[in-house]
Amino acid sequence: MSSGNTANTGETGERDGGTLGTGGHTEAAGAAPGTEEALPRVRDLRRAARPTAESTAELRYAAGDLLVVSGLPGSGKSTLIRRTVTALDGRGEPVRCVDSQDSRARLERRLPVRLPYGAYRPLARLVHYARLWRALRSGASLVVHDCGQRDWVRRGLAREARRRGTALHVLLLAVTPETALAGQRARGRAVPRAAFERHRRAMERLVTAAASGRPPAGAASVVLLDRPAAAALRTVAFPRRAGAGAPAPHPSPSSSVPAQATARPTPAPPTT
């Protein structure tokens, strides 16, 4: 899989209609009635797919929605979540972020240093899914770290979103295997080769389908980012739904990008 996949996404990288505006923020498809104009269900914001397009600085989802951030191990999912997700949603409630690496880190601090991860991997997964279940039952706006390999997790999240009357969205961090492996080396934690290959095949299927206009099953929208597009992203926010009390403040055009209703790109910051 390569972040250079261009597929047949058109000059704006959009599917199923919609237009690209001019303000640096993008709202995901399937926005609630009365919000900004809905964008396509598939948003390909990779610079390789849109070489002449400006960067998106903010993605917006409705308060209470679920967002799954998927990518290869080492692709930068945890870093992206920590850097961009707002602390509060439009209702003034905390946005919950459930990262499997947090569960692993908590166990590592309590277990013998020399104990290999493989010995307690099942326990780490159990702790992760228990945290995810508690977050789901809270009704909070939720961001979930995901490797992309387990379809049943996304299907379960989609069912829960329907039960809550909200929506599931997916953000695919599409980087090359070489970039992801370099990320693993940088963090000092590597995934076994066989496991990494399973992740690679799963992500390749997800990215190929999304680039062809097919979101993951049960997802209201999917956004594709490569490393340059991810570096330009500044905020992932969950504003208040239309009709749910006073409207949330509308971010300035130069600093925000909704993921669920309209798109207004901003110039990418210089890289260092």
XYZ file of N, CA and C in Angstrom:
816
model
N 0.854 -1.183 0.000
C 0.000 0.000 0.000
C 0.885 1.227 0.000
N 0.515 2.236 -0.710
C 1.306 3.452 -0.785
C 0.418 4.656 -0.643
N 0.967 5.691 -0.010
C 0.209 6.920 0.121
C 0.066 7.620 -1.212
N 0.733 7.097 -2.248
C 0.646 7.700 -3.552
C -0.493 7.187 -4.381
N -1.350 6.316 -3.830
C -2.507 5.841 -4.580
C -3.360 7.021 -4.985
N -3.702 7.109 -6.260
C -4.510 8.237 -6.698
C -5.912 7.822 -7.052
N -6.119 6.572 -7.489
C -7.427 6.075 -7.885
C -8.106 7.085 -8.789
N -9.407 6.924 -9.013
C -10.142 7.842 -9.861
C -11.014 8.724 -8.996
N -10.375 9.649 -8.268
C -11.107 10.472 -7.311
C -11.410 11.852 -7.849
N -10.951 12.183 -9.013
C -11.207 13.512 -9.552
C -10.240 14.522 -8.978
N -10.285 15.757 -9.458
C -9.303 16.744 -9.057
C -9.440 17.145 -7.604
N -10.624 17.080 -7.042
C -10.795 17.471 -5.646
C -10.754 16.294 -4.706
N -10.687 15.067 -5.213
C -10.667 13.908 -4.344
C -11.984 13.661 -3.673
N -13.106 14.109 -4.242
C -14.408 13.956 -3.614
C -15.245 12.940 -4.361
N -16.159 12.300 -3.633
C -17.075 11.317 -4.209
C -18.498 11.694 -3.854
N -19.438 11.291 -4.693
C -20.860 11.431 -4.409
C -21.303 12.878 -4.270
N -20.736 13.767 -5.064
C -21.184 15.149 -5.064
C -20.497 15.981 -4.018
N -20.994 17.221 -3.852
C -20.405 18.124 -2.880
C -19.353 18.996 -3.536
N -18.975 20.069 -2.842
C -17.994 20.989 -3.378
C -16.946 21.299 -2.342
N -15.841 21.821 -2.796
C -14.749 22.198 -1.913
C -14.745 23.705 -1.775
N -14.914 24.190 -0.539
C -14.983 25.626 -0.321
C -13.622 26.242 -0.086
N -13.558 27.350 0.634
C -12.303 28.079 0.772
C -12.081 28.602 2.175
N -12.136 27.780 3.212
C -11.928 28.355 4.533
C -11.065 27.561 5.463
N -10.528 26.413 5.065
C -9.643 25.668 5.924
C -10.331 24.732 6.864
N -11.624 24.482 6.724
C -12.262 23.483 7.586
C -13.223 22.633 6.769
N -13.373 21.373 7.205
C -14.161 20.396 6.469
C -15.084 19.665 7.415
N -16.355 19.580 7.080
C -17.288 18.819 7.898
C -17.658 17.548 7.167
N -17.716 16.447 7.896
C -17.903 15.140 7.293
C -19.272 14.991 6.665
N -19.396 13.992 5.776
C -20.669 13.732 5.117
C -21.708 13.282 6.120
N -22.970 13.446 5.757
C -24.042 12.977 6.615
C -24.331 13.895 7.777
N -24.072 15.167 7.625
C -24.320 16.104 8.720
C -25.803 16.181 9.033
N -26.105 16.532 10.269
C -27.498 16.634 10.690
C -28.198 17.734 9.920
N -29.522 17.591 9.700
C -30.263 18.629 8.996
C -30.084 19.977 9.686
N -29.922 21.015 8.892
C -29.776 22.351 9.444
C -28.341 22.760 9.660
N -27.376 21.809 9.543
C -25.975 22.170 9.656
C -25.476 22.581 8.284
N -24.153 22.770 8.170
C -23.609 23.192 6.897
C -23.822 22.110 5.843
N -23.655 22.491 4.603
C -23.901 21.592 3.487
C -23.083 20.310 3.615
N -23.727 19.176 3.412
C -23.055 17.891 3.579
C -22.046 17.661 2.471
N -20.905 17.122 2.862
C -19.864 16.766 1.911
C -20.040 15.314 1.472
N -19.268 14.863 0.500
C -19.347 13.476 0.077
C -19.000 12.520 1.216
N -19.472 11.295 1.096
C -19.171 10.292 2.117
C -17.691 9.950 2.126
N -17.004 10.112 1.005
C -15.571 9.832 0.918
C -14.836 11.132 0.630
N -13.867 11.472 1.504
C -13.055 12.670 1.312
C -11.600 12.252 1.223
N -11.028 12.314 0.030
C -9.620 11.968 -0.161
C -8.804 13.249 -0.106
N -8.181 13.504 1.039
C -7.414 14.725 1.241
C -5.917 14.497 1.091
N -5.527 13.338 0.583
C -4.103 13.071 0.385
C -3.538 14.028 -0.654
N -2.366 14.565 -0.382
C -1.770 15.499 -1.315
C -1.416 14.830 -2.640
N -1.121 13.521 -2.605
C -0.830 12.809 -3.853
C -2.072 12.748 -4.738
N -3.256 12.667 -4.099
C -4.504 12.611 -4.861
C -4.963 13.997 -5.281
N -4.515 15.044 -4.536
C -4.955 16.413 -4.812
C -3.744 17.336 -4.780
N -2.806 17.173 -5.696
C -1.531 17.902 -5.599
C -1.664 19.411 -5.653
N -2.717 19.938 -6.255
C -2.873 21.387 -6.367
C -3.804 21.957 -5.311
N -4.380 21.101 -4.471
C -5.359 21.565 -3.478
C -4.662 22.107 -2.240
N -5.331 23.013 -1.560
C -4.825 23.514 -0.300
C -5.133 22.516 0.805
N -4.441 22.651 1.925
C -4.582 21.693 3.010
C -5.813 21.983 3.861
N -6.303 20.945 4.533
C -7.421 21.063 5.449
C -6.876 21.172 6.867
N -7.327 22.171 7.609
C -6.791 22.414 8.940
C -7.649 21.845 10.052
N -8.946 21.596 9.823
C -9.810 21.084 10.876
C -10.854 20.146 10.288
N -11.138 19.086 11.017
C -12.230 18.177 10.686
C -13.273 18.305 11.782
N -14.550 18.435 11.381
C -15.633 18.576 12.355
C -16.630 17.421 12.227
N -17.031 16.900 13.365
C -18.068 15.869 13.444
C -19.105 16.326 14.470
N -20.311 15.829 14.349
C -21.364 16.217 15.289
C -21.059 15.676 16.681
N -21.437 16.433 17.696
C -21.261 15.988 19.075
C -21.978 14.661 19.283
N -21.291 13.716 19.918
C -21.855 12.395 20.154
C -21.483 11.370 19.105
N -20.885 11.813 17.994
C -20.485 10.874 16.946
C -19.254 10.074 17.372
N -18.999 8.992 16.644
C -17.839 8.134 16.876
C -16.885 8.279 15.701
N -15.602 8.420 15.983
C -14.578 8.507 14.945
C -13.531 7.435 15.178
N -13.308 6.588 14.173
C -12.264 5.568 14.223
C -11.078 6.060 13.411
N -9.898 6.119 14.036
C -8.673 6.522 13.356
C -7.858 5.262 13.090
N -7.718 4.894 11.817
C -7.066 3.646 11.440
C -5.780 3.918 10.665
N -4.809 3.056 10.855
C -3.550 3.168 10.129
C -2.612 2.062 10.548
N -1.538 1.896 9.810
C -0.541 0.884 10.133
C 0.120 1.187 11.477
N 0.597 0.162 12.186
C 1.380 0.415 13.394
C 2.598 1.271 13.056
N 2.761 2.381 13.763
C 3.865 3.279 13.479
C 3.526 4.392 12.507
N 2.277 4.441 12.053
C 1.889 5.462 11.070
C 1.651 6.830 11.700
N 1.477 6.872 13.020
C 1.277 8.154 13.702
C -0.132 8.382 14.205
N -0.921 7.317 14.396
C -2.318 7.472 14.842
C -2.390 8.118 16.225
N -1.635 7.571 17.173
C -1.688 8.092 18.539
C -1.251 9.550 18.582
N -0.192 9.873 17.851
C 0.295 11.247 17.811
C -0.745 12.180 17.221
N -1.399 11.751 16.146
C -2.424 12.575 15.509
C -3.590 12.819 16.451
N -4.014 11.775 17.160
C -5.137 11.919 18.093
C -4.780 12.889 19.215
N -3.614 12.691 19.817
C -3.207 13.569 20.927
C -3.065 15.023 20.475
N -2.593 15.222 19.273
C -2.292 16.572 18.795
C -3.525 17.338 18.328
N -4.533 16.644 17.812
C -5.615 17.350 17.113
C -6.976 17.308 17.799
N -7.275 16.285 18.584
C -8.634 16.138 19.119
C -8.866 17.131 20.247
N -9.973 17.875 20.162
C -10.297 18.870 21.184
C -10.691 18.196 22.495
N -10.497 18.889 23.599
C -10.814 18.330 24.916
C -12.314 18.221 25.150
N -13.077 19.192 24.634
C -14.516 19.230 24.865
C -15.253 19.255 23.532
N -16.477 18.695 23.534
C -17.297 18.786 22.335
C -18.219 20.011 22.435
N -19.117 20.165 21.461
C -19.980 21.329 21.426
C -20.998 21.378 22.548
N -21.165 20.273 23.270
C -22.069 20.257 24.425
C -21.361 20.633 25.714
N -20.033 20.864 25.592
C -19.243 21.155 26.778
C -18.814 19.912 27.524
N -18.981 18.737 26.916
C -18.620 17.471 27.564
C -17.278 16.972 27.020
N -16.522 16.211 27.831
C -15.216 15.718 27.378
C -15.343 14.795 26.165
N -14.431 14.951 25.232
C -14.304 14.010 24.115
C -13.435 12.859 24.602
N -13.963 11.656 24.543
C -13.232 10.480 25.025
C -12.358 9.919 23.911
N -11.101 9.631 24.217
C -10.173 9.001 23.263
C -9.733 7.668 23.838
N -9.980 6.592 23.105
C -9.626 5.255 23.566
C -8.532 4.719 22.654
N -7.320 4.612 23.199
C -6.135 4.192 22.445
C -5.611 2.900 23.053
N -5.482 1.878 22.230
C -4.999 0.591 22.730
C -3.602 0.703 23.327
N -2.808 1.666 22.851
C -1.461 1.828 23.388
C -1.488 2.323 24.829
N -2.527 3.059 25.196
C -2.654 3.496 26.584
C -2.866 2.298 27.511
N -3.710 1.352 27.059
C -3.953 0.154 27.871
C -2.672 -0.655 28.018
N -1.930 -0.771 26.921
C -0.660 -1.514 26.982
C 0.325 -0.825 27.921
N 0.417 0.490 27.843
C 1.360 1.226 28.687
C 1.016 1.072 30.162
N -0.280 1.088 30.483
C -0.682 0.935 31.874
C -0.256 -0.422 32.424
N -0.422 -1.454 31.612
C -0.017 -2.790 32.057
C 1.497 -2.893 32.166
N 2.207 -2.280 31.224
C 3.673 -2.351 31.247
C 4.233 -1.781 32.546
N 3.579 -0.745 33.059
C 4.066 -0.133 34.298
C 3.863 -1.028 35.514
N 2.979 -2.013 35.398
C 2.658 -2.868 36.544
C 3.252 -4.265 36.446
N 3.759 -4.614 35.269
C 4.269 -5.957 35.055
C 5.796 -5.949 35.024
N 6.428 -7.132 35.205
C 7.894 -7.205 35.139
C 8.430 -6.662 33.817
N 9.513 -5.931 33.879
C 10.076 -5.270 32.704
C 10.419 -6.276 31.611
N 10.913 -7.441 32.004
C 11.373 -8.416 31.014
C 10.254 -9.277 30.437
N 9.038 -9.090 30.900
C 7.928 -9.888 30.389
C 7.585 -9.420 28.981
N 7.680 -10.309 27.977
C 7.394 -9.889 26.597
C 5.921 -9.557 26.412
N 5.662 -8.636 25.486
C 4.284 -8.191 25.251
C 3.389 -9.355 24.852
N 3.932 -10.298 24.083
C 3.128 -11.433 23.637
C 2.520 -12.206 24.788
N 3.176 -12.160 25.959
C 2.684 -12.919 27.107
C 1.433 -12.299 27.711
N 1.266 -10.997 27.558
C 0.080 -10.361 28.148
C -0.753 -9.618 27.107
N -0.533 -9.901 25.834
C -1.322 -9.258 24.779
C -2.827 -9.487 24.961
N -3.273 -10.746 25.261
C -4.724 -10.938 25.462
C -5.287 -10.069 26.580
N -4.513 -9.906 27.661
C -4.977 -9.061 28.764
C -5.051 -7.601 28.324
N -4.051 -7.158 27.553
C -4.048 -5.771 27.072
C -5.272 -5.511 26.195
N -5.617 -6.466 25.363
C -6.795 -6.291 24.504
C -8.076 -6.272 25.325
N -8.133 -7.131 26.342
C -9.307 -7.152 27.209
C -9.485 -5.805 27.912
N -8.390 -5.250 28.417
C -8.452 -3.949 29.080
C -8.890 -2.872 28.091
N -8.346 -2.928 26.874
C -8.694 -1.944 25.845
C -10.185 -1.989 25.525
N -10.713 -3.182 25.293
C -12.119 -3.282 24.920
C -13.037 -2.962 26.097
N -12.586 -3.208 27.310
C -13.371 -2.809 28.479
C -13.450 -1.281 28.557
N -12.327 -0.603 28.305
C -12.331 0.862 28.287
C -13.223 1.387 27.167
N -13.160 0.720 26.015
C -13.982 1.139 24.882
C -15.464 0.983 25.217
N -15.823 -0.118 25.851
C -17.220 -0.360 26.209
C -17.718 0.715 27.174
N -16.905 1.060 28.177
C -17.313 2.092 29.132
C -17.483 3.441 28.435
N -16.587 3.736 27.508
C -16.690 5.007 26.784
C -17.944 5.043 25.924
N -18.271 3.930 25.300
C -19.470 3.870 24.466
C -20.729 4.084 25.301
N -20.779 3.467 26.466
C -21.976 3.575 27.296
C -22.130 4.966 27.895
N -21.077 5.752 27.875
C -21.146 7.098 28.449
C -21.894 8.064 27.546
N -22.010 7.727 26.252
C -22.664 8.627 25.305
C -21.789 9.773 24.842
N -20.501 9.736 25.212
C -19.602 10.829 24.878
C -19.222 10.804 23.393
N -18.816 11.954 22.877
C -18.135 11.989 21.585
C -16.869 11.150 21.751
N -16.574 10.309 20.760
C -15.564 9.284 20.983
C -14.631 9.151 19.796
N -13.322 9.076 20.089
C -12.293 8.814 19.082
C -11.598 7.507 19.462
N -11.524 6.572 18.509
C -10.993 5.234 18.783
C -9.779 4.965 17.909
N -8.685 4.601 18.535
C -7.460 4.176 17.859
C -7.663 2.758 17.336
N -7.361 2.522 16.058
C -7.662 1.222 15.448
C -6.598 0.884 14.419
N -6.217 -0.386 14.364
C -5.202 -0.820 13.397
C -5.795 -1.083 12.022
N -7.131 -1.128 11.935
C -7.779 -1.367 10.656
C -7.990 -2.819 10.313
N -7.479 -3.713 11.145
C -7.519 -5.132 10.808
C -8.828 -5.815 11.199
N -9.497 -5.286 12.214
C -10.656 -5.998 12.764
C -11.964 -5.361 12.314
N -12.559 -5.938 11.282
C -13.830 -5.416 10.767
C -14.922 -5.476 11.825
N -14.883 -6.495 12.684
C -15.958 -6.673 13.654
C -15.997 -5.518 14.660
N -14.840 -4.883 14.900
C -14.831 -3.734 15.800
C -15.604 -2.584 15.175
N -15.336 -2.290 13.895
C -16.057 -1.200 13.230
C -17.543 -1.506 13.111
N -17.883 -2.772 12.841
C -19.308 -3.123 12.754
C -19.994 -2.910 14.099
N -19.323 -3.293 15.173
C -19.897 -3.086 16.499
C -20.054 -1.615 16.830
N -19.070 -0.802 16.441
C -19.171 0.628 16.673
C -20.301 1.243 15.847
N -20.479 0.749 14.619
C -21.572 1.256 13.778
C -22.927 0.929 14.405
N -23.070 -0.279 14.953
C -24.336 -0.644 15.616
C -24.577 0.247 16.818
N -23.523 0.504 17.594
C -23.677 1.341 18.771
C -24.044 2.775 18.380
N -23.432 3.272 17.289
C -23.764 4.620 16.827
C -25.235 4.705 16.430
N -25.730 3.686 15.737
C -27.153 3.688 15.357
C -28.038 3.647 16.588
N -27.654 2.857 17.581
C -28.442 2.767 18.807
C -28.504 4.119 19.504
N -27.420 4.878 19.438
C -27.346 6.183 20.085
C -27.974 7.285 19.246
N -28.304 6.966 17.999
C -28.827 7.998 17.118
C -27.762 8.936 16.606
N -26.515 8.452 16.561
C -25.404 9.254 16.055
C -24.812 8.544 14.837
N -23.563 8.834 14.497
C -22.958 8.258 13.291
C -21.530 7.825 13.570
N -21.091 6.832 12.796
C -19.709 6.369 12.831
C -18.971 6.948 11.633
N -17.776 7.461 11.870
C -16.918 7.985 10.812
C -15.547 7.331 10.919
N -14.832 7.287 9.822
C -13.512 6.658 9.785
C -12.515 7.636 9.192
N -11.348 7.732 9.814
C -10.225 8.488 9.280
C -9.104 7.501 9.007
N -8.677 7.404 7.750
C -7.622 6.477 7.353
C -6.321 7.243 7.178
N -5.332 6.914 8.003
C -4.006 7.512 7.878
C -3.196 6.608 6.952
N -3.163 6.983 5.673
C -2.595 6.118 4.634
C -1.142 6.493 4.383
N -0.222 5.754 4.996
C 1.204 5.968 4.776
C 1.796 4.698 4.191
N 2.990 4.804 3.633
C 3.649 3.630 3.071
C 4.119 2.712 4.195
N 4.266 1.416 3.916
C 4.823 0.511 4.936
C 6.193 0.977 5.417
N 6.986 1.541 4.520
C 8.324 2.004 4.909
C 8.230 3.130 5.936
N 7.285 4.036 5.743
C 7.085 5.131 6.695
C 6.632 4.599 8.046
N 5.720 3.624 8.027
C 5.229 3.048 9.276
C 6.339 2.302 10.016
N 7.168 1.569 9.293
C 8.277 0.851 9.924
C 9.275 1.835 10.529
N 9.511 2.947 9.834
C 10.393 3.974 10.387
C 9.793 4.553 11.670
N 8.468 4.709 11.689
C 7.801 5.192 12.889
C 7.952 4.228 14.055
N 7.900 2.933 13.769
C 8.103 1.940 14.821
C 9.515 2.021 15.391
N 10.490 2.196 14.510
C 11.874 2.312 14.986
C 12.047 3.563 15.840
N 11.400 4.642 15.424
C 11.542 5.897 16.161
C 10.947 5.797 17.567
N 9.852 5.053 17.705
C 9.216 4.939 19.013
C 9.839 3.831 19.852
N 10.724 3.015 19.231
C 11.403 1.956 19.959
C 10.535 0.757 20.258
N 9.503 0.547 19.448
C 8.600 -0.587 19.657
C 8.153 -1.108 18.296
N 8.566 -2.329 17.978
C 8.303 -2.899 16.658
C 7.226 -3.973 16.724
N 6.471 -4.087 15.643
C 5.455 -5.130 15.496
C 6.079 -6.297 14.749
N 5.838 -7.543 15.179
C 6.383 -8.696 14.448
C 6.025 -8.641 12.969
N 6.915 -9.168 12.138
C 6.745 -9.060 10.689
C 5.422 -9.659 10.211
N 5.059 -10.837 10.724
C 3.815 -11.479 10.278
C 2.600 -10.625 10.649
N 2.608 -10.062 11.864
C 1.491 -9.223 12.296
C 1.426 -7.947 11.460
N 2.592 -7.363 11.188
C 2.616 -6.145 10.378
C 2.074 -6.409 8.986
N 2.383 -7.569 8.431
C 1.891 -7.899 7.093
C 0.370 -8.036 7.094
N -0.193 -8.585 8.165
C -1.659 -8.661 8.255
C -2.263 -7.262 8.314
N -1.642 -6.392 9.105
C -2.121 -5.011 9.171
C -2.024 -4.341 7.796
N -0.912 -4.582 7.109
C -0.702 -3.938 5.809
C -1.782 -4.353 4.822
N -2.096 -5.642 4.775
C -3.122 -6.110 3.836
C -4.493 -5.519 4.186
N -4.799 -5.472 5.485
C -6.096 -4.931 5.895
C -6.214 -3.454 5.536
N -5.160 -2.669 5.793
C -5.197 -1.248 5.469
C -5.233 -1.037 3.964
N -4.546 -1.859 3.225
C -4.564 -1.723 1.770
C -5.976 -1.906 1.240
N -6.709 -2.877 1.797
C -8.100 -3.082 1.366
C -8.956 -1.872 1.713
N -8.794 -1.335 2.917
C -9.593 -0.187 3.336
C -9.308 1.038 2.468
N -8.032 1.310 2.226
C -7.659 2.491 1.450
C -8.110 2.353 0.002
N -7.920 1.164 -0.581
C -8.329 0.949 -1.969
C -9.827 1.133 -2.122
N -10.602 0.574 -1.180
C -12.057 0.705 -1.250
C -12.473 2.163 -1.086
N -11.872 2.859 -0.115
C -12.241 4.256 0.114
C -11.891 5.123 -1.090
N -10.723 4.895 -1.677
C -10.315 5.677 -2.842
C -11.218 5.420 -4.037
N -11.919 4.284 -4.014
C -12.871 3.960 -5.079
C -14.278 4.429 -4.747
N -14.430 5.124 -3.617
C -15.737 5.666 -3.251
C -16.553 4.801 -2.333
N -15.925 3.796 -1.682
C -16.665 2.880 -0.811
C -16.168 3.006 0.630
N -16.914 3.667 1.514
C -16.521 3.739 2.921
C -16.603 2.365 3.570
N -15.929 2.160 4.690
C -16.079 0.905 5.430
C -17.543 0.668 5.791
N -17.925 -0.590 5.893
C -19.314 -0.937 6.190
C -19.777 -0.249 7.473
N -20.942 0.388 7.394
C -21.526 1.034 8.557
C -21.053 2.452 8.810
N -20.050 2.915 8.060
C -19.510 4.249 8.280
C -20.278 5.288 7.472
N -20.606 6.416 8.113
C -21.279 7.500 7.409
C -20.324 8.250 6.503
N -19.025 8.255 6.853
C -18.042 8.942 6.026
C -16.664 8.375 6.296
N -15.759 8.624 5.355
C -14.356 8.254 5.536
C -13.497 9.371 4.961
N -12.438 9.720 5.696
C -11.461 10.716 5.253
C -10.122 10.016 5.089
N -9.456 10.267 3.956
C -8.136 9.713 3.671
C -7.085 10.796 3.853
N -6.076 10.532 4.672
C -4.963 11.452 4.873
C -3.648 10.740 4.597
N -2.706 11.431 3.959
C -1.338 10.953 3.924
C -0.535 11.793 4.922
N 0.780 11.596 4.992
C 1.573 12.311 5.983
C 1.507 13.831 5.814
N 1.656 14.371 4.595
C 1.552 15.834 4.462
C 0.182 16.368 4.891
N -0.888 15.672 4.514
C -2.225 16.126 4.899
C -2.415 16.024 6.407
N -1.885 14.947 7.018
C -1.991 14.800 8.472
C -1.195 15.885 9.193
N -0.027 16.250 8.650
C 0.786 17.291 9.274
C 0.084 18.641 9.237
N -0.713 18.880 8.188
C -1.427 20.155 8.058
C -2.670 20.219 8.936
N -3.173 19.054 9.355
C -4.385 19.020 10.175
C -4.084 19.537 11.575
N -4.891 20.487 12.032
C -4.659 21.094 13.342
C -5.685 20.673 14.388
N -6.926 20.409 13.973
C -7.989 20.182 14.946
C -8.974 19.143 14.438
N -9.408 18.251 15.324
C -10.560 17.380 15.113
C -11.556 17.738 16.193
N -12.732 18.254 15.794
C -13.697 18.799 16.749
C -15.062 18.158 16.575
N -15.871 18.254 17.641
C -17.226 17.700 17.654
C -18.197 18.800 18.086
N -18.547 19.730 17.169
C -19.479 20.806 17.531
C -20.858 20.257 17.885
N -21.681 21.137 18.471
C -23.031 20.762 18.872
C -23.882 20.438 17.654
N -24.798 19.474 17.790
C -25.730 19.160 16.712
C -26.729 20.304 16.530
N -27.231 20.446 15.307
C -28.242 21.459 15.028
C -29.494 21.170 15.846
N -30.066 22.215 16.447
C -31.305 22.051 17.188
C -31.103 21.628 18.624
N -29.836 21.364 19.042
C -29.590 20.926 20.416
C -29.172 22.128 21.260
N -30.083 23.036 21.504
C -29.764 24.206 22.297
C -29.037 25.245 21.471
N -28.297 26.105 22.160
C -27.573 27.169 21.461
C -26.504 26.579 20.563
N -26.306 27.131 19.375
C -25.291 26.596 18.467
C -23.893 26.828 19.008
N -22.991 25.890 18.674
C -21.607 26.056 19.083
C -20.981 27.195 18.288
N -19.991 27.902 18.868
C -19.329 28.976 18.138
C -18.747 28.452 16.834
N -18.900 29.237 15.768
C -18.382 28.823 14.467
C -16.939 29.267 14.338
N -16.004 28.335 14.095
C -14.599 28.703 14.030
C -14.310 29.626 12.854
N -13.257 30.390 12.990
C -12.896 31.311 11.924
C -12.423 30.551 10.709
N -12.658 31.070 9.497
C -12.291 30.366 8.272
C -10.836 30.024 8.198
N -9.977 30.799 8.822
C -8.547 30.560 8.669
C -8.019 29.507 9.611
N -8.846 29.020 10.537
C -8.286 28.132 11.551
C -9.009 26.824 11.737
N -10.087 26.538 11.006
C -10.835 25.333 11.300
C -11.300 24.602 10.070
N -11.600 23.264 10.264
C -12.054 22.431 9.165
C -13.005 21.365 9.630
N -14.331 21.404 9.330
C -15.257 20.381 9.760
C -15.150 19.104 8.953
N -15.444 17.957 9.519
C -15.347 16.712 8.782
C -16.677 16.220 8.364
N -17.728 16.938 8.640
C -19.013 16.370 8.323
C -19.970 17.250 7.547
N -19.615 18.468 7.213
C -20.595 19.225 6.457
C -20.023 20.031 5.328
N -19.010 20.818 5.493
C -18.463 21.568 4.371
C -16.958 21.607 4.436
N -16.312 21.894 3.340
C -14.867 21.896 3.328
C -14.326 23.221 2.893
N -13.408 23.773 3.675
C -12.744 25.006 3.293
C -11.271 24.873 3.593
N -10.429 24.623 2.579
C -9.008 24.358 2.811
C -8.168 25.579 3.169
N -7.068 25.357 3.890
C -6.125 26.421 4.185
C -4.744 26.002 3.723
N -3.878 26.969 3.430
C -2.536 26.600 2.966
C -1.820 25.772 4.003
N -1.070 24.762 3.549
C -0.320 23.912 4.465
C 0.826 24.708 5.061
N 1.124 24.534 6.373
C 2.247 25.243 6.983
C 3.552 24.701 6.447
N 4.619 25.515 6.480
C 5.903 25.018 5.984
C 6.389 23.869 6.816
N 6.941 22.880 6.163
C 7.452 21.716 6.867
C 8.855 22.001 7.365
N 9.202 21.298 8.449
C 10.540 21.472 9.010
C 11.243 20.152 9.074
